[in-house]
Amino acid sequence: MTEAAVERFRALTPSEFFYRNKELAGFSNPARALYQTVRELIENALDATDSHMIRPVIKVVVRREGEDRFFSVTVEDNGIGIPPAHVPQAFGQLLYSSKYVLRQTRGMFGLGAKMAVLYGQMTAGKPVEVVTSTILSKRIHHFKVSINIKSNTPSIVKKGSYSKLSEWHGTSVRIYLEGDWMRSKSKIYEYLKRTAIIAPYADIIFEDPEGNVLYFERSISKLPIPPREVKPHPKGVDLEMLKMMASATKAKTLKDFLVKEFQSVGEVTALRIISRAGLDPRKSPKSLRGHEVERLVRAIKEDDKIKPPKGDHLSFVGPEIIEAGLKAVLKPEFVAAVTRKPSVYGGHAFIVEAGIAYGGEIQPSDKPVLYRYANKIPLLYDEGSDVSRKVIDTIDWGVYGVSFPAPLAVLVHICSTKVPYKGVGKESVADVPEVQKEIELAVREVARRLRRYLMKKRREREEAERAVAIVKYIPELVRSLKKIVGDVKEDMLEKELLKMVNMKLRAMRINSVDEVVVALE
Ligand code: ADP
Ligand code: MG
């Protein structure tokens, strides 16, 4: 055997792995990285505000830094802030997160901010700058942190604090990186617009590198009900997870373990599962052997009497907020939205919402414009492979009175503690049959409302056209009447009748007889 044939083995740290595979998290090139950085920081800002009943005020600045290729992205929020002890790891250690609990959040991989920090470090060579203060804190803390790639640990380049003179709380994060503004501009604008649609309760201010300022002013004060943390549902748990839970639990017996650590499991259900698995309910969960855990998992899978997971811990947006968002940003003539009841796939509860907007300032297109969201995050890439696109494209819109090209936009929002994303880039949702069905039911429901509106409008139009046809006879009618009744003030009568027809048309949102006459010609 030659020396060259000997392989050298070692493990990669998460930082090294993502350093080599940054495209997995959406950081594939300078354009994409700039977009992804803006996005990850905004998502963190929103998680820190609306999930805690704070009306978000978010300021985003993308600035050119010296050379053409370099930029800084700064996102400031009025959220709950970050305790200073956690700042270094939150920004300098991959896979460090406060969101590794079963709760619906925008973040979920403990990667977003760090990937931006890592990319910035690789391209611009600068640490991330964080300024933060929690609600009760009397001080404001500032940090400069970079990532030690080899060991996946943070290094604090600089830190300090000063006393807080105002009530300010929140976080400001600045990342320097190589970007490509021209190639990411339209995506970033689209992302902000779509964020404004789903979060019309937020004030969002954006300053771009050209000095343009875009302001999405809050248009509704209502906030979605925040998500709550839940225990896992037994049907959503696999072998490894069950093993980990059994070794971590404080419960002394198998029965208590199932009752305490899972949702939808009471004493009766716990005993049924345990007996189906052929185990002793008094057994300590810590003493479970591999094959016993397997039996437990199988027993859970086979049990069809376990109550399905409830969705009351999920934070949906609600029809009122969706309609307000669509109205404020798209300025359509018609909107409708619906929130479906919670449903379940593979042990995970989810809720689908749909909105529809028609006419007004929406530009006609050959198929419906689709706005996709998952846990309130707009999804922009990979639309073609997303389950929502598939559903929208299989619907025969003629049934709903729409013929293309038409000014039609459809919004689909899926919320869940486990959205079936296709990758860690969080860009498209897989076609899970249960989810697909709910999307279709939601979209068809708002589409039916659109149909009612369009039919009513069509009826009114026909009525208007009839009125116009009759209006033409007014002068002749008045002349004939005069012959019969004698002294009629012709002008007055004619004016009066026209006025009445006009009033009727206005009520139908048609401007005047003239407009209809013109439209008819
Ligand atoms: P994730 O969002 O998936 O948890 P991130 O790397 O984006 O991962 O963020 C890591 C953690 O840092 C978050 O879980 C959160 O606790 C904290 N964090 C980041 N940004 C903010 C912010 N703007 N306000 C409050 N906490 C934040
Ligand atoms: Mg995040």
Coordinates of C-alpha atoms and ligand atoms in Angstrom, one line a residue:
M1 CA 0.0 0.0 0.0
T2 CA 1.4 3.4 -1.0
E3 CA 1.2 6.3 1.4
A4 CA -1.1 8.2 -1.0
A5 CA -3.8 5.5 -0.5
V6 CA -4.2 6.3 3.2
E7 CA -7.3 8.5 3.7
R8 CA -7.2 11.2 6.4
F9 CA -10.3 11.5 8.4
R10 CA -11.8 14.4 10.3
A11 CA -15.1 16.0 11.0
L12 CA -16.4 19.4 9.8
T13 CA -17.9 21.9 12.2
P14 CA -21.3 23.4 11.1
S15 CA -19.4 26.7 10.2
E16 CA -17.0 24.8 8.0
F17 CA -19.9 22.9 6.4
F18 CA -21.9 26.0 5.6
Y19 CA -18.8 27.9 4.6
R20 CA -18.3 25.3 1.9
N21 CA -22.0 25.0 1.0
K22 CA -23.3 28.5 1.5
E23 CA -25.7 28.1 -1.5
L24 CA -27.7 25.6 0.5
A25 CA -28.9 28.5 2.7
G26 CA -29.4 30.9 -0.2
F27 CA -26.0 32.6 -0.3
S28 CA -24.9 31.5 -3.8
N29 CA -23.7 34.7 -5.3
P30 CA -23.4 38.4 -4.5
A31 CA -26.9 39.2 -5.8
R32 CA -28.6 36.4 -4.0
A33 CA -26.5 37.1 -0.8
L34 CA -27.6 40.7 -0.6
Y35 CA -31.3 39.7 -1.0
Q36 CA -30.9 36.9 1.5
T37 CA -29.2 39.1 4.1
V38 CA -32.0 41.7 3.9
R39 CA -34.5 38.9 4.2
E40 CA -33.0 37.1 7.2
L41 CA -32.5 40.3 9.1
I42 CA -36.1 41.4 8.5
E43 CA -37.4 38.0 9.5
N44 CA -35.5 38.2 12.8
A45 CA -36.8 41.7 13.3
L46 CA -40.4 40.6 12.8
D47 CA -40.1 37.6 15.0
A48 CA -38.8 39.9 17.7
T49 CA -41.8 42.2 17.4
D50 CA -45.2 40.7 16.2
S51 CA -44.6 37.4 18.0
H52 CA -44.5 39.4 21.2
M53 CA -47.5 41.7 20.5
I54 CA -45.3 44.6 19.6
R55 CA -46.3 46.6 16.5
P56 CA -43.2 46.4 14.3
V57 CA -41.4 49.5 13.3
I58 CA -38.6 48.3 11.0
K59 CA -35.9 50.4 9.3
V60 CA -33.9 48.8 6.6
V61 CA -30.9 50.5 5.0
V62 CA -28.8 49.1 2.2
R63 CA -25.8 51.4 1.6
R64 CA -22.9 51.3 -0.8
E65 CA -19.6 51.1 1.1
G66 CA -16.6 52.5 -0.8
E67 CA -16.0 50.3 -3.7
D68 CA -18.7 49.4 -6.1
R69 CA -19.1 45.8 -5.0
F70 CA -19.4 46.4 -1.3
F71 CA -22.5 47.1 0.8
S72 CA -23.7 47.3 4.3
V73 CA -27.2 46.1 5.3
T74 CA -28.6 47.6 8.5
V75 CA -31.9 46.5 10.0
E76 CA -33.3 48.1 13.1
D77 CA -36.3 46.9 15.0
N78 CA -38.3 47.9 18.1
G79 CA -38.5 44.3 19.3
I80 CA -37.7 42.5 22.6
G81 CA -33.9 42.8 22.2
I82 CA -31.3 40.2 22.9
P83 CA -29.9 39.5 26.3
P84 CA -26.2 40.5 26.0
A85 CA -25.0 37.1 27.2
H86 CA -26.5 35.5 24.1
V87 CA -25.4 38.1 21.5
P88 CA -22.0 36.5 20.6
Q89 CA -23.5 33.1 20.0
A90 CA -26.7 34.3 18.4
F91 CA -24.5 36.0 15.7
G92 CA -21.3 34.0 15.8
Q93 CA -22.1 30.3 16.2
L94 CA -24.0 28.5 13.6
L95 CA -27.0 26.5 14.8
Y96 CA -27.5 28.6 17.9
S97 CA -31.1 29.8 18.2
S98 CA -33.8 30.7 20.7
K99 CA -36.3 29.1 18.2
Y100 CA -35.5 25.4 18.8
V101 CA -38.8 25.0 20.5
L102 CA -42.1 23.8 19.0
R103 CA -43.5 27.2 18.2
Q104 CA -44.3 28.8 14.9
T105 CA -41.6 31.3 14.0
R106 CA -40.1 32.7 10.8
G107 CA -36.7 31.5 11.7
M108 CA -36.2 27.8 12.4
F109 CA -32.7 26.6 11.4
G110 CA -30.6 28.8 13.7
L111 CA -28.7 29.8 10.5
G112 CA -30.1 33.0 9.0
A113 CA -28.2 35.8 10.7
K114 CA -25.1 33.7 10.9
M115 CA -25.0 32.8 7.2
A116 CA -25.2 36.6 6.5
V117 CA -22.4 37.2 9.1
L118 CA -20.3 34.4 7.5
Y119 CA -20.8 35.6 4.0
G120 CA -19.9 39.1 5.1
Q121 CA -16.8 37.9 6.8
M122 CA -15.7 35.9 3.7
T123 CA -16.3 38.8 1.2
A124 CA -15.9 42.1 3.1
G125 CA -13.8 40.8 6.0
K126 CA -15.7 42.7 8.6
P127 CA -17.5 41.5 11.8
V128 CA -21.2 42.0 12.4
E129 CA -22.2 45.0 14.4
V130 CA -25.1 44.6 16.9
V131 CA -26.7 47.2 19.1
T132 CA -29.4 45.9 21.4
S133 CA -31.4 46.4 24.6
T134 CA -34.1 44.3 26.1
I135 CA -37.3 45.8 27.4
L136 CA -36.4 45.9 31.1
S137 CA -32.7 46.6 30.7
K138 CA -31.3 49.9 31.7
R139 CA -28.4 49.6 29.3
I140 CA -27.8 49.5 25.6
H141 CA -25.1 46.9 24.6
H142 CA -23.1 47.0 21.5
F143 CA -21.0 44.2 19.9
K144 CA -18.7 43.4 17.0
V145 CA -18.6 39.7 16.5
S146 CA -17.1 37.4 14.0
I147 CA -17.2 33.6 13.5
N148 CA -14.4 31.3 14.2
I149 CA -15.0 29.0 11.2
K150 CA -12.7 26.1 12.3
S151 CA -14.3 25.8 15.8
N152 CA -17.8 27.3 15.1
T153 CA -17.4 29.7 18.0
P154 CA -17.9 33.4 18.2
S155 CA -15.0 35.8 18.6
I156 CA -15.9 39.2 20.2
V157 CA -14.0 41.8 18.3
K158 CA -15.3 44.6 20.5
K159 CA -18.0 45.1 23.0
G160 CA -19.4 47.7 25.4
S161 CA -22.5 49.3 26.9
Y162 CA -23.9 52.6 27.9
S163 CA -26.9 53.6 30.0
K164 CA -30.2 53.9 28.4
L165 CA -31.8 57.4 28.6
S166 CA -34.9 56.6 26.6
E167 CA -37.4 53.8 26.7
W168 CA -35.9 52.3 23.5
H169 CA -35.7 48.6 23.2
G170 CA -34.9 46.5 20.2
T171 CA -32.0 45.5 18.0
S172 CA -30.0 47.0 15.2
V173 CA -27.8 44.6 13.1
R174 CA -25.3 45.8 10.5
I175 CA -23.5 43.4 8.1
Y176 CA -20.9 44.4 5.5
L177 CA -20.8 42.2 2.5
E178 CA -20.1 41.9 -1.2
G179 CA -23.3 42.4 -3.1
D180 CA -24.8 43.1 -6.4
W181 CA -27.5 45.8 -6.1
M182 CA -28.5 45.9 -9.7
R183 CA -29.1 42.2 -9.9
S184 CA -30.9 42.0 -6.5
K185 CA -32.8 45.3 -6.6
S186 CA -36.1 44.0 -8.0
K187 CA -36.1 41.0 -5.7
I188 CA -35.5 43.1 -2.7
Y189 CA -38.3 45.5 -3.6
E190 CA -40.6 42.6 -4.3
Y191 CA -39.7 41.0 -1.0
L192 CA -40.5 44.3 0.9
K193 CA -43.8 44.7 -1.0
R194 CA -44.8 41.2 -0.1
T195 CA -43.8 41.6 3.5
A196 CA -46.0 44.8 3.6
I197 CA -48.9 42.8 2.2
I198 CA -48.8 40.1 4.9
A199 CA -47.8 42.5 7.7
P200 CA -49.8 45.7 7.2
Y201 CA -49.7 46.3 11.0
A202 CA -45.9 47.1 10.6
D203 CA -44.2 50.3 9.7
I204 CA -41.5 49.5 7.2
I205 CA -39.0 52.0 6.0
F206 CA -36.4 51.1 3.4
E207 CA -33.6 53.2 2.1
D208 CA -31.8 51.9 -0.9
P209 CA -28.2 52.5 -2.1
E210 CA -29.4 55.1 -4.6
G211 CA -30.9 57.2 -1.9
N212 CA -34.6 56.3 -2.6
V213 CA -36.8 55.9 0.5
L214 CA -39.7 53.6 0.4
Y215 CA -42.2 53.7 3.2
F216 CA -44.9 51.2 3.9
E217 CA -47.1 52.9 6.5
R218 CA -49.0 50.8 8.9
S219 CA -52.6 50.5 7.6
I220 CA -54.2 48.4 10.4
S221 CA -53.5 48.4 14.1
K222 CA -54.7 44.9 14.8
L223 CA -51.9 42.3 15.3
P224 CA -52.1 38.6 14.7
I225 CA -52.5 36.5 17.8
P226 CA -48.9 35.4 18.7
P227 CA -47.9 31.7 18.4
R228 CA -47.6 29.6 21.5
E229 CA -45.1 26.9 22.3
V230 CA -46.6 23.4 22.2
K231 CA -45.6 19.9 23.1
P232 CA -45.0 17.6 20.2
H233 CA -47.9 15.4 19.0
P234 CA -47.1 11.7 19.2
K235 CA -47.8 11.2 15.5
G236 CA -45.2 13.8 14.6
V237 CA -42.4 12.1 16.5
D238 CA -39.9 9.5 15.1
L239 CA -37.7 7.0 16.7
E240 CA -34.7 9.2 17.4
M241 CA -36.8 12.0 18.8
L242 CA -38.7 9.7 21.1
K243 CA -35.3 8.4 22.3
M244 CA -34.1 11.8 23.0
M245 CA -37.3 12.8 24.8
A246 CA -37.3 9.7 26.9
S247 CA -33.7 10.3 28.1
A248 CA -34.4 14.0 28.9
T249 CA -37.8 13.7 30.6
K250 CA -38.3 14.2 34.3
A251 CA -41.2 11.7 34.3
K252 CA -40.6 8.6 36.4
T253 CA -42.9 6.2 34.6
L254 CA -43.6 5.5 30.9
K255 CA -47.3 6.5 31.4
D256 CA -46.4 9.9 33.0
F257 CA -43.8 10.4 30.2
L258 CA -46.5 10.1 27.5
V259 CA -49.0 12.2 29.3
K260 CA -46.6 15.0 30.3
E261 CA -44.4 15.3 27.2
F262 CA -47.0 15.0 24.5
Q263 CA -50.1 16.9 23.4
S264 CA -53.4 15.0 22.9
V265 CA -52.3 12.2 25.2
G266 CA -54.3 11.6 28.4
E267 CA -54.1 8.6 30.8
V268 CA -56.4 6.5 28.7
T269 CA -54.5 7.1 25.5
A270 CA -51.2 6.6 27.2
L271 CA -52.2 3.2 28.7
R272 CA -53.7 2.1 25.3
I273 CA -50.4 2.9 23.5
I274 CA -48.3 1.2 26.1
S275 CA -50.3 -1.9 26.2
R276 CA -50.3 -2.1 22.4
A277 CA -46.5 -1.9 22.6
G278 CA -46.5 -4.7 25.1
L279 CA -44.7 -2.5 27.7
D280 CA -45.1 -1.9 31.4
P281 CA -46.6 1.5 32.2
R282 CA -44.6 1.8 35.4
K283 CA -41.3 1.3 33.6
S284 CA -38.9 4.2 33.8
P285 CA -38.6 6.0 30.4
K286 CA -34.9 6.3 30.8
S287 CA -34.5 2.5 30.9
L288 CA -36.2 2.0 27.5
R289 CA -34.1 -0.1 25.1
G290 CA -33.9 0.4 21.4
H291 CA -36.4 -2.3 20.4
E292 CA -38.8 -1.0 23.1
V293 CA -38.7 2.5 21.6
E294 CA -39.4 0.9 18.2
R295 CA -42.4 -0.9 19.5
L296 CA -43.7 2.3 21.1
V297 CA -43.3 4.2 17.8
R298 CA -45.1 1.4 16.0
A299 CA -47.9 1.4 18.5
I300 CA -48.4 5.2 18.1
K301 CA -48.4 4.8 14.3
E302 CA -51.1 2.1 14.5
D303 CA -53.3 3.9 17.0
D304 CA -56.0 5.7 15.1
K305 CA -57.9 6.9 18.2
I306 CA -55.3 9.6 19.3
K307 CA -56.9 13.0 19.0
P308 CA -55.3 14.9 16.1
P309 CA -53.1 17.9 17.0
K310 CA -54.9 21.2 17.6
G311 CA -53.9 24.3 15.7
D312 CA -54.7 26.8 18.5
H313 CA -51.0 27.4 19.1
L314 CA -50.5 28.6 15.5
S315 CA -50.4 32.3 14.6
F316 CA -52.5 32.9 11.5
V317 CA -52.9 36.4 10.1
G318 CA -56.6 36.4 9.7
P319 CA -58.9 37.7 6.9
E320 CA -59.1 41.2 8.2
I321 CA -55.3 41.8 8.2
I322 CA -54.9 40.0 4.8
E323 CA -57.6 42.1 3.2
A324 CA -56.0 45.3 4.7
G325 CA -52.6 44.3 3.3
L326 CA -53.9 43.5 -0.2
K327 CA -55.9 46.7 -0.3
A328 CA -53.0 48.9 1.0
V329 CA -50.4 47.6 -1.3
L330 CA -52.1 46.4 -4.5
K331 CA -55.0 48.9 -4.5
P332 CA -57.5 46.6 -6.1
E333 CA -61.3 47.2 -6.6
F334 CA -62.1 43.9 -4.8
V335 CA -60.5 41.8 -2.0
A336 CA -61.6 38.8 0.0
A337 CA -59.7 36.5 2.4
V338 CA -60.3 33.4 4.4
T339 CA -58.6 31.5 7.2
R340 CA -59.3 27.8 7.1
K341 CA -59.7 25.7 10.3
P342 CA -56.5 23.9 11.5
S343 CA -55.7 20.7 9.7
V344 CA -53.1 18.0 10.1
Y345 CA -50.3 16.3 8.1
G346 CA -48.0 13.7 9.6
G347 CA -48.7 14.8 13.2
H348 CA -48.2 18.5 12.5
A349 CA -51.0 21.0 12.7
F350 CA -51.2 23.6 10.0
I351 CA -53.5 26.4 8.9
V352 CA -54.0 27.6 5.3
E353 CA -55.2 31.1 4.5
A354 CA -56.0 32.6 1.1
G355 CA -56.7 36.0 -0.2
I356 CA -57.8 37.3 -3.6
A357 CA -57.5 40.8 -5.1
Y358 CA -59.0 41.9 -8.4
G359 CA -59.0 45.0 -10.6
G360 CA -58.1 48.5 -9.6
E361 CA -54.4 49.1 -10.0
I362 CA -53.5 45.4 -10.5
Q363 CA -52.1 44.9 -14.0
P364 CA -53.8 42.3 -16.2
S365 CA -51.7 39.1 -16.7
D366 CA -52.1 35.8 -18.5
K367 CA -52.4 33.8 -15.3
P368 CA -53.1 34.8 -11.6
V369 CA -50.2 36.6 -9.9
L370 CA -49.4 34.4 -6.9
Y371 CA -48.2 35.7 -3.5
R372 CA -46.9 32.8 -1.5
Y373 CA -46.2 32.9 2.2
A374 CA -45.1 30.4 4.9
N375 CA -45.2 31.5 8.5
K376 CA -45.7 35.1 7.3
I377 CA -42.5 34.9 5.2
P378 CA -42.9 35.8 1.5
L379 CA -41.5 33.1 -0.8
L380 CA -40.0 34.5 -4.0
Y381 CA -37.9 31.8 -5.6
D382 CA -38.8 28.4 -7.1
E383 CA -42.5 29.4 -7.6
G384 CA -42.8 26.8 -10.4
S385 CA -42.1 23.9 -8.0
D386 CA -44.4 25.2 -5.2
V387 CA -47.6 23.4 -4.3
S388 CA -49.6 26.6 -4.4
R389 CA -48.7 27.3 -8.0
K390 CA -49.7 23.8 -8.9
V391 CA -53.1 24.3 -7.2
I392 CA -53.7 27.8 -8.8
D393 CA -52.8 26.5 -12.2
T394 CA -55.2 23.6 -12.1
I395 CA -58.2 25.7 -11.2
D396 CA -60.5 26.6 -14.1
W397 CA -60.9 30.3 -13.5
G398 CA -63.6 30.6 -16.1
V399 CA -65.9 29.0 -13.6
Y400 CA -65.4 32.0 -11.3
G401 CA -66.1 34.5 -14.1
V402 CA -62.5 35.4 -14.8
S403 CA -61.1 35.3 -18.3
F404 CA -57.5 36.0 -18.9
P405 CA -55.7 38.3 -19.3
A406 CA -57.2 39.5 -16.0
P407 CA -56.1 41.8 -13.1
L408 CA -56.1 38.9 -10.6
A409 CA -53.8 38.2 -7.6
V410 CA -54.0 35.3 -5.3
L411 CA -52.4 35.0 -1.9
V412 CA -51.7 31.7 -0.1
H413 CA -50.3 31.5 3.4
I414 CA -49.4 28.3 5.2
C415 CA -48.6 28.4 8.9
S416 CA -47.3 25.5 10.9
T417 CA -44.6 24.6 13.5
K418 CA -43.3 22.5 10.6
V419 CA -43.8 23.9 7.2
P420 CA -42.9 21.3 4.6
Y421 CA -40.2 23.4 2.9
K422 CA -38.3 21.9 0.0
G423 CA -34.9 23.1 1.4
V424 CA -33.2 25.2 4.0
G425 CA -33.4 28.3 1.8
K426 CA -37.1 28.4 2.7
E427 CA -38.3 29.2 -0.8
S428 CA -40.9 26.6 -1.8
V429 CA -43.4 24.3 -0.1
A430 CA -43.6 20.6 -1.1
D431 CA -46.8 19.0 -2.3
V432 CA -48.0 17.2 0.8
P433 CA -51.5 16.0 -0.2
E434 CA -53.2 17.3 3.0
V435 CA -51.7 20.8 2.5
Q436 CA -52.5 20.8 -1.2
K437 CA -56.2 20.0 -0.4
E438 CA -56.5 22.8 2.1
I439 CA -54.9 25.3 -0.3
E440 CA -57.4 24.3 -2.9
L441 CA -60.4 24.7 -0.6
A442 CA -59.2 28.1 0.6
V443 CA -58.5 29.4 -2.8
R444 CA -61.8 28.2 -4.2
E445 CA -63.7 29.8 -1.3
V446 CA -62.3 33.3 -2.0
A447 CA -62.7 32.6 -5.8
R448 CA -66.4 32.0 -5.2
R449 CA -66.6 35.4 -3.5
L450 CA -64.9 37.0 -6.4
R451 CA -67.4 35.3 -8.7
R452 CA -70.4 36.7 -6.7
Y453 CA -68.8 40.2 -7.0
L454 CA -68.2 39.9 -10.7
M455 CA -71.7 38.6 -11.4
K456 CA -73.2 41.5 -9.4
K457 CA -71.1 43.9 -11.3
R458 CA -72.1 42.4 -14.6
R459 CA -75.8 42.6 -13.7
E460 CA -75.4 46.2 -12.7
R461 CA -73.6 47.0 -15.9
E462 CA -76.5 45.5 -17.9
E463 CA -78.9 47.5 -15.9
A464 CA -76.9 50.6 -16.6
E465 CA -76.8 49.9 -20.3
R466 CA -80.6 49.4 -20.3
A467 CA -81.0 52.8 -18.5
V468 CA -78.8 54.5 -21.1
A469 CA -80.8 53.0 -23.9
I470 CA -84.0 54.4 -22.3
V471 CA -82.4 57.8 -21.5
K472 CA -82.2 58.5 -25.2
Y473 CA -86.0 58.6 -25.3
I474 CA -86.4 61.3 -22.6
P475 CA -86.6 64.3 -24.9
E476 CA -89.2 62.6 -27.1
L477 CA -91.1 61.4 -24.1
V478 CA -91.2 64.9 -22.6
R479 CA -92.4 66.3 -25.9
S480 CA -95.2 63.7 -26.1
L481 CA -96.2 64.3 -22.5
K482 CA -96.4 68.0 -23.1
K483 CA -98.9 67.4 -25.8
I484 CA -101.1 65.5 -23.4
V485 CA -100.7 67.5 -20.1
G486 CA -100.0 70.9 -21.5
D487 CA -97.7 73.2 -19.6
V488 CA -94.7 71.1 -18.7
K489 CA -91.4 72.7 -18.0
E490 CA -89.5 70.6 -20.6
D491 CA -86.0 71.5 -19.4
M492 CA -86.8 70.8 -15.8
L493 CA -88.3 67.4 -16.4
E494 CA -85.5 66.3 -18.7
K495 CA -82.9 67.4 -16.1
E496 CA -84.7 65.8 -13.3
L497 CA -85.0 62.4 -15.0
L498 CA -81.3 62.5 -16.0
K499 CA -80.3 63.4 -12.5
M500 CA -82.1 60.4 -11.2
V501 CA -80.6 58.0 -13.7
N502 CA -77.1 59.5 -12.9
M503 CA -77.7 58.9 -9.2
K504 CA -78.6 55.3 -9.8
L505 CA -75.5 54.8 -11.9
R506 CA -73.3 56.4 -9.3
A507 CA -74.6 54.0 -6.7
M508 CA -73.5 51.3 -9.0
R509 CA -70.1 52.9 -9.2
I510 CA -70.5 53.9 -12.8
N511 CA -69.6 57.6 -13.2
S512 CA -72.2 59.1 -15.4
V513 CA -74.4 58.5 -18.3
D514 CA -71.8 59.9 -20.5
E515 CA -69.3 57.3 -19.4
V516 CA -71.6 54.5 -20.1
V517 CA -72.6 56.0 -23.5
V518 CA -68.9 56.2 -24.3
A519 CA -68.3 52.7 -23.0
L520 CA -71.1 51.5 -25.2
E521 CA -69.8 53.1 -28.4
Ligands
ADP1 P1 -33.1 31.7 13.8 O1 -33.8 33.0 13.4 O2 -33.4 30.6 12.9 O3 -33.3 31.4 15.3 P2 -30.8 33.4 13.4 O4 -29.3 33.0 13.2 O5 -31.4 34.2 12.4 O6 -31.5 32.0 13.6 O7 -30.9 34.1 14.8 C1 -30.4 33.5 16.0 C2 -31.1 34.0 17.2 O8 -30.7 35.3 17.5 C3 -32.6 34.0 17.2 O9 -33.1 32.8 17.5 C4 -32.9 35.1 18.2 O10 -33.0 34.6 19.5 C5 -31.8 36.1 18.1 N1 -32.0 37.2 17.3 C6 -31.5 37.5 16.1 N2 -32.0 38.7 15.6 C7 -32.8 39.2 16.6 C8 -33.5 40.4 16.7 N3 -33.6 41.4 15.7 N4 -34.2 40.6 17.9 C9 -34.2 39.7 18.8 N5 -33.5 38.5 18.8 C10 -32.8 38.3 17.6
MG2 MG -33.5 34.0 11.7

